[in-house]
PDB file of C-alpha atoms and ligand atoms in Angstrom:
ATOM      1  CA  MET A   6      58.206-161.769  58.490  1.00 74.00           C
ATOM      2  CA  PRO A   7      60.494-164.741  57.791  1.00 77.00           C
ATOM      3  CA  ASN A   8      59.420-168.327  57.019  1.00 84.00           C
ATOM      4  CA  ARG A   9      62.131-169.583  59.378  1.00 95.00           C
ATOM      5  CA  LYS A  10      61.980-169.413  63.178  1.00 98.00           C
ATOM      6  CA  VAL A  11      61.031-165.940  64.466  1.00 98.00           C
ATOM      7  CA  THR A  12      63.695-164.257  66.614  1.00 98.00           C
ATOM      8  CA  ILE A  13      63.885-161.223  68.920  1.00 98.00           C
ATOM      9  CA  PRO A  14      65.771-159.176  66.248  1.00 98.00           C
ATOM     10  CA  ASP A  15      62.850-159.950  63.871  1.00 98.00           C
ATOM     11  CA  LEU A  16      60.421-158.375  66.384  1.00 98.00           C
ATOM     12  CA  PHE A  17      62.683-155.294  66.671  1.00 98.00           C
ATOM     13  CA  GLU A  18      62.897-155.076  62.881  1.00 98.00           C
ATOM     14  CA  MET A  19      59.097-155.211  62.659  1.00 98.00           C
ATOM     15  CA  LYS A  20      58.792-152.377  65.181  1.00 98.00           C
ATOM     16  CA  LYS A  21      61.278-150.334  63.150  1.00 98.00           C
ATOM     17  CA  ASN A  22      59.333-151.010  59.915  1.00 98.00           C
ATOM     18  CA  LYS A  23      55.949-150.394  61.623  1.00 98.00           C
ATOM     19  CA  GLU A  24      54.919-153.945  60.713  1.00 98.00           C
ATOM     20  CA  LYS A  25      52.573-155.345  63.395  1.00 98.00           C
ATOM     21  CA  PHE A  26      53.191-158.790  64.861  1.00 98.00           C
ATOM     22  CA  SER A  27      50.630-161.302  66.139  1.00 98.00           C
ATOM     23  CA  MET A  28      50.729-163.363  69.313  1.00 98.00           C
ATOM     24  CA  LEU A  29      48.323-166.021  70.645  1.00 98.00           C
ATOM     25  CA  THR A  30      48.273-168.367  73.610  1.00 98.00           C
ATOM     26  CA  ALA A  31      48.621-172.136  73.242  1.00 98.00           C
ATOM     27  CA  TYR A  32      48.809-174.852  75.843  1.00 98.00           C
ATOM     28  CA  ASP A  33      48.743-178.095  73.834  1.00 98.00           C
ATOM     29  CA  TYR A  34      50.302-179.776  70.794  1.00 98.00           C
ATOM     30  CA  PRO A  35      47.390-179.721  68.278  1.00 98.00           C
ATOM     31  CA  THR A  36      46.511-176.070  68.905  1.00 98.00           C
ATOM     32  CA  ALA A  37      50.157-174.980  68.725  1.00 98.00           C
ATOM     33  CA  LEU A  38      50.511-176.873  65.433  1.00 98.00           C
ATOM     34  CA  ILE A  39      47.543-175.009  63.893  1.00 98.00           C
ATOM     35  CA  ILE A  40      48.649-171.627  65.278  1.00 98.00           C
ATOM     36  CA  ASP A  41      52.141-172.170  63.865  1.00 98.00           C
ATOM     37  CA  LYS A  42      50.734-173.190  60.465  1.00 98.00           C
ATOM     38  CA  ALA A  43      48.708-169.937  60.526  1.00 98.00           C
ATOM     39  CA  LYS A  44      52.063-168.094  60.837  1.00 98.00           C
ATOM     40  CA  ILE A  45      51.254-166.368  64.119  1.00 98.00           C
ATOM     41  CA  ASP A  46      54.591-164.802  65.068  1.00 98.00           C
ATOM     42  CA  VAL A  47      54.679-165.408  68.830  1.00 98.00           C
ATOM     43  CA  ILE A  48      53.063-168.111  70.973  1.00 99.00           C
ATOM     44  CA  LEU A  49      52.596-167.556  74.690  1.00 98.00           C
ATOM     45  CA  VAL A  50      52.137-170.566  76.938  1.00 98.00           C
ATOM     46  CA  GLY A  51      50.111-168.337  79.250  1.00 98.00           C
ATOM     47  CA  ASP A  52      49.281-168.929  82.880  1.00 98.00           C
ATOM     48  CA  SER A  53      45.731-168.317  81.591  1.00 98.00           C
ATOM     49  CA  VAL A  54      45.875-172.114  81.119  1.00 98.00           C
ATOM     50  CA  ALA A  55      44.787-172.201  84.787  1.00 98.00           C
ATOM     51  CA  MET A  56      41.426-170.670  83.843  1.00 96.00           C
ATOM     52  CA  VAL A  57      40.683-171.649  80.250  1.00 97.00           C
ATOM     53  CA  VAL A  58      41.988-175.230  80.366  1.00 98.00           C
ATOM     54  CA  MET A  59      42.196-176.268  84.026  1.00 98.00           C
ATOM     55  CA  GLY A  60      38.966-174.576  85.162  1.00 97.00           C
ATOM     56  CA  HIS A  61      40.428-172.539  88.038  1.00 97.00           C
ATOM     57  CA  LYS A  62      38.778-169.222  89.020  1.00 94.00           C
ATOM     58  CA  ASN A  63      42.008-167.262  88.464  1.00 95.00           C
ATOM     59  CA  THR A  64      45.603-167.818  87.292  1.00 97.00           C
ATOM     60  CA  LEU A  65      47.167-168.251  90.738  1.00 97.00           C
ATOM     61  CA  PRO A  66      46.965-172.035  91.278  1.00 97.00           C
ATOM     62  CA  VAL A  67      48.954-173.194  88.224  1.00 98.00           C
ATOM     63  CA  THR A  68      52.363-174.595  89.211  1.00 98.00           C
ATOM     64  CA  MET A  69      55.797-174.511  87.576  1.00 98.00           C
ATOM     65  CA  ASP A  70      55.585-178.252  86.794  1.00 98.00           C
ATOM     66  CA  GLU A  71      52.202-177.772  85.106  1.00 98.00           C
ATOM     67  CA  MET A  72      53.520-174.821  83.076  1.00 98.00           C
ATOM     68  CA  ILE A  73      56.550-176.866  81.953  1.00 98.00           C
ATOM     69  CA  HIS A  74      54.247-179.756  80.963  1.00 98.00           C
ATOM     70  CA  HIS A  75      52.187-177.440  78.716  1.00 98.00           C
ATOM     71  CA  THR A  76      55.274-175.660  77.342  1.00 99.00           C
ATOM     72  CA  LYS A  77      56.793-179.001  76.275  1.00 98.00           C
ATOM     73  CA  ALA A  78      53.606-179.927  74.403  1.00 98.00           C
ATOM     74  CA  VAL A  79      53.627-176.569  72.587  1.00 98.00           C
ATOM     75  CA  THR A  80      57.311-176.559  71.631  1.00 98.00           C
ATOM     76  CA  ARG A  81      57.027-180.124  70.240  1.00 98.00           C
ATOM     77  CA  ALA A  82      54.641-178.650  67.653  1.00 98.00           C
ATOM     78  CA  VAL A  83      56.209-175.303  66.822  1.00 98.00           C
ATOM     79  CA  GLU A  84      58.703-174.754  64.024  1.00 98.00           C
ATOM     80  CA  ARG A  85      58.314-171.057  63.257  1.00 98.00           C
ATOM     81  CA  ALA A  86      56.780-169.037  66.098  1.00 98.00           C
ATOM     82  CA  PHE A  87      58.806-167.507  68.930  1.00 98.00           C
ATOM     83  CA  VAL A  88      57.624-169.321  72.075  1.00 98.00           C
ATOM     84  CA  ILE A  89      57.327-167.602  75.474  1.00 99.00           C
ATOM     85  CA  GLY A  90      56.680-169.427  78.751  1.00 98.00           C
ATOM     86  CA  ASP A  91      54.636-167.514  81.316  1.00 98.00           C
ATOM     87  CA  MET A  92      56.129-167.562  84.814  1.00 98.00           C
ATOM     88  CA  PRO A  93      53.382-168.561  87.272  1.00 98.00           C
ATOM     89  CA  PHE A  94      52.517-166.773  90.501  1.00 98.00           C
ATOM     90  CA  MET A  95      55.246-167.146  93.164  1.00 97.00           C
ATOM     91  CA  SER A  96      57.775-168.655  90.756  1.00 98.00           C
ATOM     92  CA  TYR A  97      59.797-165.395  90.581  1.00 98.00           C
ATOM     93  CA  ASN A  98      58.735-163.497  93.690  1.00 95.00           C
ATOM     94  CA  THR A  99      60.709-165.119  96.529  1.00 97.00           C
ATOM     95  CA  SER A 100      64.368-164.713  95.474  1.00 98.00           C
ATOM     96  CA  TYR A 101      66.466-163.882  92.408  1.00 98.00           C
ATOM     97  CA  GLU A 102      68.008-167.383  92.536  1.00 98.00           C
ATOM     98  CA  LYS A 103      64.588-169.050  92.449  1.00 98.00           C
ATOM     99  CA  ALA A 104      63.440-166.709  89.665  1.00 98.00           C
ATOM    100  CA  ILE A 105      66.511-167.543  87.519  1.00 98.00           C
ATOM    101  CA  GLU A 106      66.137-171.263  88.225  1.00 98.00           C
ATOM    102  CA  ASN A 107      62.451-171.300  87.273  1.00 98.00           C
ATOM    103  CA  ALA A 108      62.957-169.107  84.207  1.00 98.00           C
ATOM    104  CA  GLY A 109      65.745-171.454  83.139  1.00 98.00           C
ATOM    105  CA  ARG A 110      63.404-174.461  83.358  1.00 98.00           C
ATOM    106  CA  PHE A 111      61.175-172.932  80.643  1.00 98.00           C
ATOM    107  CA  LEU A 112      64.135-172.901  78.240  1.00 98.00           C
ATOM    108  CA  LYS A 113      65.993-176.022  79.387  1.00 98.00           C
ATOM    109  CA  GLU A 114      63.040-178.387  79.973  1.00 98.00           C
ATOM    110  CA  GLY A 115      60.200-176.656  78.129  1.00 98.00           C
ATOM    111  CA  GLY A 116      62.109-175.674  74.991  1.00 98.00           C
ATOM    112  CA  ALA A 117      60.767-172.080  75.129  1.00 98.00           C
ATOM    113  CA  ASP A 118      62.665-169.141  73.652  1.00 98.00           C
ATOM    114  CA  ALA A 119      61.887-166.637  76.439  1.00 98.00           C
ATOM    115  CA  VAL A 120      59.791-166.072  79.571  1.00 98.00           C
ATOM    116  CA  LYS A 121      57.184-163.512  80.577  1.00 98.00           C
ATOM    117  CA  LEU A 122      56.551-162.187  84.057  1.00 98.00           C
ATOM    118  CA  GLU A 123      54.152-159.678  85.594  1.00 98.00           C
ATOM    119  CA  GLY A 124      54.940-156.460  87.437  1.00 97.00           C
ATOM    120  CA  GLY A 125      56.359-152.949  87.073  1.00 97.00           C
ATOM    121  CA  VAL A 126      59.243-151.179  88.784  1.00 98.00           C
ATOM    122  CA  GLN A 127      59.017-153.626  91.711  1.00 97.00           C
ATOM    123  CA  VAL A 128      60.227-156.533  89.533  1.00 98.00           C
ATOM    124  CA  LYS A 129      62.899-154.651  87.559  1.00 98.00           C
ATOM    125  CA  ASP A 130      65.786-156.217  89.545  1.00 98.00           C
ATOM    126  CA  THR A 131      64.292-159.675  89.005  1.00 98.00           C
ATOM    127  CA  VAL A 132      64.037-158.997  85.272  1.00 98.00           C
ATOM    128  CA  GLU A 133      67.645-157.810  85.265  1.00 98.00           C
ATOM    129  CA  ALA A 134      68.844-160.918  87.114  1.00 98.00           C
ATOM    130  CA  ILE A 135      67.029-163.275  84.692  1.00 98.00           C
ATOM    131  CA  VAL A 136      68.272-161.393  81.625  1.00 98.00           C
ATOM    132  CA  LYS A 137      71.857-161.436  82.997  1.00 98.00           C
ATOM    133  CA  ALA A 138      71.523-165.215  83.292  1.00 98.00           C
ATOM    134  CA  GLY A 139      70.950-165.260  79.522  1.00 98.00           C
ATOM    135  CA  ILE A 140      67.176-165.658  79.487  1.00 98.00           C
ATOM    136  CA  PRO A 141      65.108-163.198  77.421  1.00 98.00           C
ATOM    137  CA  VAL A 142      62.227-161.620  79.360  1.00 98.00           C
ATOM    138  CA  MET A 143      58.946-160.103  78.189  1.00 98.00           C
ATOM    139  CA  ALA A 144      57.563-157.816  80.913  1.00 98.00           C
ATOM    140  CA  HIS A 145      53.792-157.578  81.577  1.00 98.00           C
ATOM    141  CA  ILE A 146      52.324-154.371  83.030  1.00 98.00           C
ATOM    142  CA  GLY A 147      48.976-152.566  83.331  1.00 97.00           C
ATOM    143  CA  LEU A 148      46.426-155.117  84.497  1.00 96.00           C
ATOM    144  CA  THR A 149      48.487-157.929  85.975  1.00 96.00           C
ATOM    145  CA  PRO A 150      46.076-160.825  86.676  1.00 95.00           C
ATOM    146  CA  GLN A 151      48.347-162.470  89.290  1.00 96.00           C
ATOM    147  CA  THR A 152      47.975-159.357  91.493  1.00 93.00           C
ATOM    148  CA  ALA A 153      44.502-158.305  90.336  1.00 89.00           C
ATOM    149  CA  SER A 154      43.171-158.187  93.902  1.00 86.00           C
ATOM    150  CA  GLN A 155      45.805-155.536  94.796  1.00 88.00           C
ATOM    151  CA  LEU A 156      44.640-153.569  91.746  1.00 87.00           C
ATOM    152  CA  GLY A 157      40.995-153.690  92.832  1.00 83.00           C
ATOM    153  CA  GLY A 158      39.977-156.448  90.401  1.00 83.00           C
ATOM    154  CA  PHE A 159      40.050-156.926  86.630  1.00 87.00           C
ATOM    155  CA  LYS A 160      39.865-153.223  85.727  1.00 89.00           C
ATOM    156  CA  VAL A 161      41.366-150.897  83.152  1.00 91.00           C
ATOM    157  CA  GLN A 162      44.611-149.466  84.577  1.00 90.00           C
ATOM    158  CA  GLY A 163      46.144-146.000  84.111  1.00 91.00           C
ATOM    159  CA  LYS A 164      42.909-144.082  83.660  1.00 92.00           C
ATOM    160  CA  ASP A 165      44.060-140.908  85.433  1.00 93.00           C
ATOM    161  CA  ALA A 166      47.270-138.950  84.844  1.00 96.00           C
ATOM    162  CA  ILE A 167      49.070-140.257  87.964  1.00 95.00           C
ATOM    163  CA  ALA A 168      48.265-143.904  87.227  1.00 95.00           C
ATOM    164  CA  ALA A 169      49.151-143.423  83.547  1.00 96.00           C
ATOM    165  CA  GLN A 170      52.498-141.836  84.488  1.00 97.00           C
ATOM    166  CA  LYS A 171      53.230-144.889  86.663  1.00 96.00           C
ATOM    167  CA  ILE A 172      52.607-147.239  83.696  1.00 97.00           C
ATOM    168  CA  ILE A 173      54.987-145.202  81.517  1.00 98.00           C
ATOM    169  CA  GLU A 174      57.635-145.295  84.279  1.00 98.00           C
ATOM    170  CA  ASP A 175      57.134-149.043  84.776  1.00 98.00           C
ATOM    171  CA  ALA A 176      57.632-149.642  81.057  1.00 98.00           C
ATOM    172  CA  LYS A 177      60.803-147.545  80.959  1.00 98.00           C
ATOM    173  CA  ALA A 178      62.250-149.245  84.062  1.00 98.00           C
ATOM    174  CA  LEU A 179      61.603-152.697  82.558  1.00 98.00           C
ATOM    175  CA  GLU A 180      63.201-151.744  79.265  1.00 98.00           C
ATOM    176  CA  ASP A 181      66.230-150.421  81.202  1.00 98.00           C
ATOM    177  CA  ALA A 182      66.338-153.711  83.131  1.00 98.00           C
ATOM    178  CA  GLY A 183      66.768-155.563  79.828  1.00 98.00           C
ATOM    179  CA  ALA A 184      63.256-156.748  78.929  1.00 98.00           C
ATOM    180  CA  PHE A 185      63.123-157.416  75.171  1.00 98.00           C
ATOM    181  CA  SER A 186      59.425-156.492  75.020  1.00 98.00           C
ATOM    182  CA  VAL A 187      56.671-155.052  77.201  1.00 98.00           C
ATOM    183  CA  LEU A 188      53.119-156.434  77.234  1.00 98.00           C
ATOM    184  CA  LEU A 189      50.428-153.884  78.119  1.00 98.00           C
ATOM    185  CA  GLU A 190      47.135-155.283  79.408  1.00 98.00           C
ATOM    186  CA  CYS A 191      43.968-153.200  79.794  1.00 97.00           C
ATOM    187  CA  VAL A 192      45.368-149.701  79.509  1.00 97.00           C
ATOM    188  CA  PRO A 193      43.860-146.766  77.606  1.00 97.00           C
ATOM    189  CA  ALA A 194      44.971-146.676  73.959  1.00 97.00           C
ATOM    190  CA  PRO A 195      46.621-143.192  74.258  1.00 97.00           C
ATOM    191  CA  ILE A 196      48.846-144.453  77.115  1.00 97.00           C
ATOM    192  CA  ALA A 197      49.807-147.553  75.116  1.00 98.00           C
ATOM    193  CA  ARG A 198      50.691-145.194  72.270  1.00 98.00           C
ATOM    194  CA  ILE A 199      52.991-143.098  74.495  1.00 98.00           C
ATOM    195  CA  VAL A 200      54.664-146.254  75.846  1.00 98.00           C
ATOM    196  CA  THR A 201      55.088-147.695  72.331  1.00 98.00           C
ATOM    197  CA  GLU A 202      56.570-144.449  71.018  1.00 98.00           C
ATOM    198  CA  THR A 203      58.814-143.995  74.083  1.00 98.00           C
ATOM    199  CA  LEU A 204      60.315-147.492  74.193  1.00 98.00           C
ATOM    200  CA  SER A 205      62.836-148.854  71.743  1.00 98.00           C
ATOM    201  CA  VAL A 206      61.684-152.424  72.516  1.00 98.00           C
ATOM    202  CA  PRO A 207      58.456-153.707  70.908  1.00 98.00           C
ATOM    203  CA  THR A 208      55.200-153.510  72.863  1.00 98.00           C
ATOM    204  CA  VAL A 209      52.366-156.001  72.623  1.00 98.00           C
ATOM    205  CA  GLY A 210      48.853-155.117  73.689  1.00 98.00           C
ATOM    206  CA  ILE A 211      45.781-156.887  74.998  1.00 98.00           C
ATOM    207  CA  GLY A 212      42.994-154.430  75.636  1.00 97.00           C
ATOM    208  CA  ALA A 213      45.507-151.645  74.942  1.00 98.00           C
ATOM    209  CA  GLY A 214      44.280-150.304  71.600  1.00 97.00           C
ATOM    210  CA  SER A 215      45.803-150.363  68.150  1.00 98.00           C
ATOM    211  CA  PHE A 216      49.067-148.448  68.673  1.00 98.00           C
ATOM    212  CA  CYS A 217      51.085-151.310  70.163  1.00 98.00           C
ATOM    213  CA  ASP A 218      53.686-153.018  67.966  1.00 98.00           C
ATOM    214  CA  GLY A 219      51.938-156.367  68.372  1.00 98.00           C
ATOM    215  CA  GLN A 220      48.575-157.728  69.507  1.00 98.00           C
ATOM    216  CA  VAL A 221      47.853-160.737  71.691  1.00 98.00           C
ATOM    217  CA  LEU A 222      44.653-162.584  72.578  1.00 98.00           C
ATOM    218  CA  VAL A 223      43.881-165.684  74.604  1.00 98.00           C
ATOM    219  CA  THR A 224      43.144-168.329  71.947  1.00 98.00           C
ATOM    220  CA  HIS A 225      40.171-169.780  73.838  1.00 98.00           C
ATOM    221  CA  ASP A 226      38.546-166.298  73.880  1.00 97.00           C
ATOM    222  CA  LEU A 227      39.159-165.758  70.158  1.00 97.00           C
ATOM    223  CA  LEU A 228      37.723-169.202  69.315  1.00 98.00           C
ATOM    224  CA  GLY A 229      34.649-169.021  71.539  1.00 96.00           C
ATOM    225  CA  LEU A 230      35.931-171.857  73.728  1.00 96.00           C
ATOM    226  CA  PHE A 231      35.716-170.033  77.041  1.00 93.00           C
ATOM    227  CA  ASP A 232      32.307-168.807  78.087  1.00 85.00           C
ATOM    228  CA  ARG A 233      32.696-167.828  81.746  1.00 85.00           C
ATOM    229  CA  PHE A 234      33.200-164.202  80.723  1.00 81.00           C
ATOM    230  CA  THR A 235      34.323-162.320  77.630  1.00 84.00           C
ATOM    231  CA  PRO A 236      36.256-159.090  78.244  1.00 88.00           C
ATOM    232  CA  LYS A 237      35.369-156.044  76.102  1.00 92.00           C
ATOM    233  CA  PHE A 238      38.715-156.223  74.276  1.00 94.00           C
ATOM    234  CA  VAL A 239      38.107-159.735  72.925  1.00 96.00           C
ATOM    235  CA  LYS A 240      37.016-160.279  69.348  1.00 96.00           C
ATOM    236  CA  ARG A 241      35.553-163.699  68.684  1.00 96.00           C
ATOM    237  CA  TYR A 242      36.761-164.955  65.320  1.00 97.00           C
ATOM    238  CA  ALA A 243      34.896-168.273  65.542  1.00 97.00           C
ATOM    239  CA  GLU A 244      32.335-170.162  67.624  1.00 97.00           C
ATOM    240  CA  ILE A 245      34.289-173.396  68.001  1.00 98.00           C
ATOM    241  CA  GLY A 246      32.577-174.207  71.318  1.00 97.00           C
ATOM    242  CA  LYS A 247      29.198-174.324  69.540  1.00 97.00           C
ATOM    243  CA  ILE A 248      30.611-176.402  66.670  1.00 98.00           C
ATOM    244  CA  MET A 249      32.076-178.898  69.168  1.00 98.00           C
ATOM    245  CA  GLN A 250      28.790-179.178  71.066  1.00 98.00           C
ATOM    246  CA  GLU A 251      26.877-179.801  67.822  1.00 98.00           C
ATOM    247  CA  ALA A 252      29.333-182.561  66.887  1.00 98.00           C
ATOM    248  CA  PHE A 253      29.032-184.202  70.326  1.00 98.00           C
ATOM    249  CA  VAL A 254      25.201-184.122  70.158  1.00 98.00           C
ATOM    250  CA  ALA A 255      25.268-185.620  66.634  1.00 98.00           C
ATOM    251  CA  PHE A 256      27.561-188.422  67.855  1.00 98.00           C
ATOM    252  CA  ARG A 257      25.315-189.162  70.845  1.00 98.00           C
ATOM    253  CA  GLU A 258      22.202-189.322  68.641  1.00 98.00           C
ATOM    254  CA  GLU A 259      23.816-191.545  66.010  1.00 98.00           C
ATOM    255  CA  VAL A 260      25.050-193.955  68.687  1.00 98.00           C
ATOM    256  CA  LYS A 261      21.547-194.109  70.193  1.00 98.00           C
ATOM    257  CA  LYS A 262      19.949-194.759  66.793  1.00 98.00           C
ATOM    258  CA  GLY A 263      22.591-197.321  65.752  1.00 98.00           C
ATOM    259  CA  ILE A 264      23.677-195.160  62.818  1.00 98.00           C
ATOM    260  CA  PHE A 265      27.249-195.031  64.084  1.00 98.00           C
ATOM    261  CA  PRO A 266      29.386-197.014  63.522  1.00 97.00           C
ATOM    262  CA  ALA A 267      28.391-197.734  59.900  1.00 96.00           C
ATOM    263  CA  GLU A 268      29.970-200.505  57.840  1.00 94.00           C
ATOM    264  CA  GLU A 269      32.760-198.207  56.639  1.00 95.00           C
ATOM    265  CA  HIS A 270      33.845-197.656  60.253  1.00 96.00           C
ATOM    266  CA  SER A 271      33.842-201.395  61.092  1.00 96.00           C
ATOM    267  CA  PHE A 272      36.365-204.189  60.501  1.00 96.00           C
ATOM    268  CA  MET A 273      34.991-207.209  58.618  1.00 92.00           C
ATOM    269  CA  MET A 274      36.418-210.731  58.087  1.00 91.00           C
ATOM    270  CA  LYS A 275      36.248-213.379  55.387  1.00 92.00           C
ATOM    271  CA  GLU A 276      32.981-215.383  55.336  1.00 89.00           C
ATOM    272  CA  GLU A 277      34.782-218.744  55.328  1.00 89.00           C
ATOM    273  CA  GLU A 278      36.674-217.769  58.505  1.00 89.00           C
ATOM    274  CA  LEU A 279      33.442-216.743  60.160  1.00 88.00           C
ATOM    275  CA  PHE A 280      31.842-220.030  59.056  1.00 87.00           C
ATOM    276  CA  LYS A 281      34.622-221.975  60.720  1.00 88.00           C
ATOM    277  CA  ILE A 282      33.921-220.244  63.994  1.00 88.00           C
ATOM    278  CA  LYS A 283      30.187-220.883  63.713  1.00 69.00           C
ATOM    279  CA  ASN A 284      30.817-224.590  63.005  1.00 66.00           C
ATOM    280  CA  PHE A 285      33.256-224.744  65.870  1.00 60.00           C
ATOM    281  CA  ASP A 286      30.568-223.260  68.103  1.00 56.00           C
ATOM    282  CA  LYS A 287      28.004-225.851  66.988  1.00 53.00           C
ATOM    283  CA  ASP A 288      30.319-228.749  67.715  1.00 49.00           C
TER     284      ASP A 288
HETATM  285  O1  LIG B  15      48.417-165.761  80.469  1.00 92.48           O
HETATM  286  C1  LIG B  15      48.001-165.111  79.502  1.00 92.48           C
HETATM  287  O2  LIG B  15      47.278-165.632  78.648  1.00 92.48           O
HETATM  288  C2  LIG B  15      48.381-163.712  79.408  1.00 92.48           C
HETATM  289  C3  LIG B  15      47.578-162.828  78.472  1.00 92.48           C
HETATM  290  C4  LIG B  15      47.693-161.430  78.821  1.00 92.48           C
HETATM  291  C5  LIG B  15      47.920-162.986  77.066  1.00 92.48           C
HETATM  292  O3  LIG B  15      49.257-163.282  80.059  1.00 92.48           O
END
C-alpha cells in the first residue's frame, strides 16, 4: 500500500493482489490523526457517530449537518487514508436530486473522497445517479442498521438459501450501478466469500468473516470505548475506556488531596515583585 493518499485504484489493485485492506470509523480530529498515522487504509465517518459519540439509541437521528461537521474534523487530520462519508437516514431516500445534493456536500464541504449508503437492489438507481454525478459510492448491504426494524432487528442476514441469494443479487446490482465497493455487514462467511469472488469491485466486511477484501470495525468498539453492547464480531484491541476512567479517578483524588497542581504545573513570579505587592497591600 502506498505512503501517499490511498485511491480507489489502490483498493482494486489490493483486491487483485489478494492484499487485505483495513478500514476504521473516525468522527473527530485527534482520533483521525492517530488512525491515519497507524496507516489504516480507509476511514469511514460512520453514522454510528449517532450511537457511540452522541448517545442515541440507534443511527437514525443524526443529521446531514452533523455528519458534515464530523467529516470536516476528520478530513482536517487525514493525509493518507481514503475518507468516506456515511449518508444518514433520509438523506438519499426522498429523491435522486436530494441524494446527489447531499452526497455532494460530503465532498464539497466535508472534504471526503466518497460516500457510503445502505440498501440493496432498491437503491441501485440512487447509487447510479450519485455515481453519474461524479461521486464515488460504497454500497452497504446485509444488516443495514438504518432499516434494522424492517429486518427484524440487529440479526445476521442471509442465513437461508433464499436470503443469501438476495444478498448476492443485491451486491451484483450495486456493482452494476457503479458502486466502487460493497460493504457486507453481518452475513455468513461463505456468502461473503461468494460475493467477494463474484464481484470485480472490492468488498469490505464487518461480521462477514475473513474472505472479504477488507475489514472494518467501529473504532469505539475496538478500543473498548462503547459499552452498551458488544456484537459477536467485535474484537477489542484495547480497554481505553478503563484507562480513561482510571486517569479521571486519579485526577479527582489528587485534586482532593492537594497533590495536583504541583509546583511544576504552576506559574511563579520573582520574589521582589511579590514583595512589592505585599508592601502595596500593607500601605
Ligand atoms: O456507521 C458505521 O460505523 C458503519 C459500520 C458498518 C462500519 O456503517
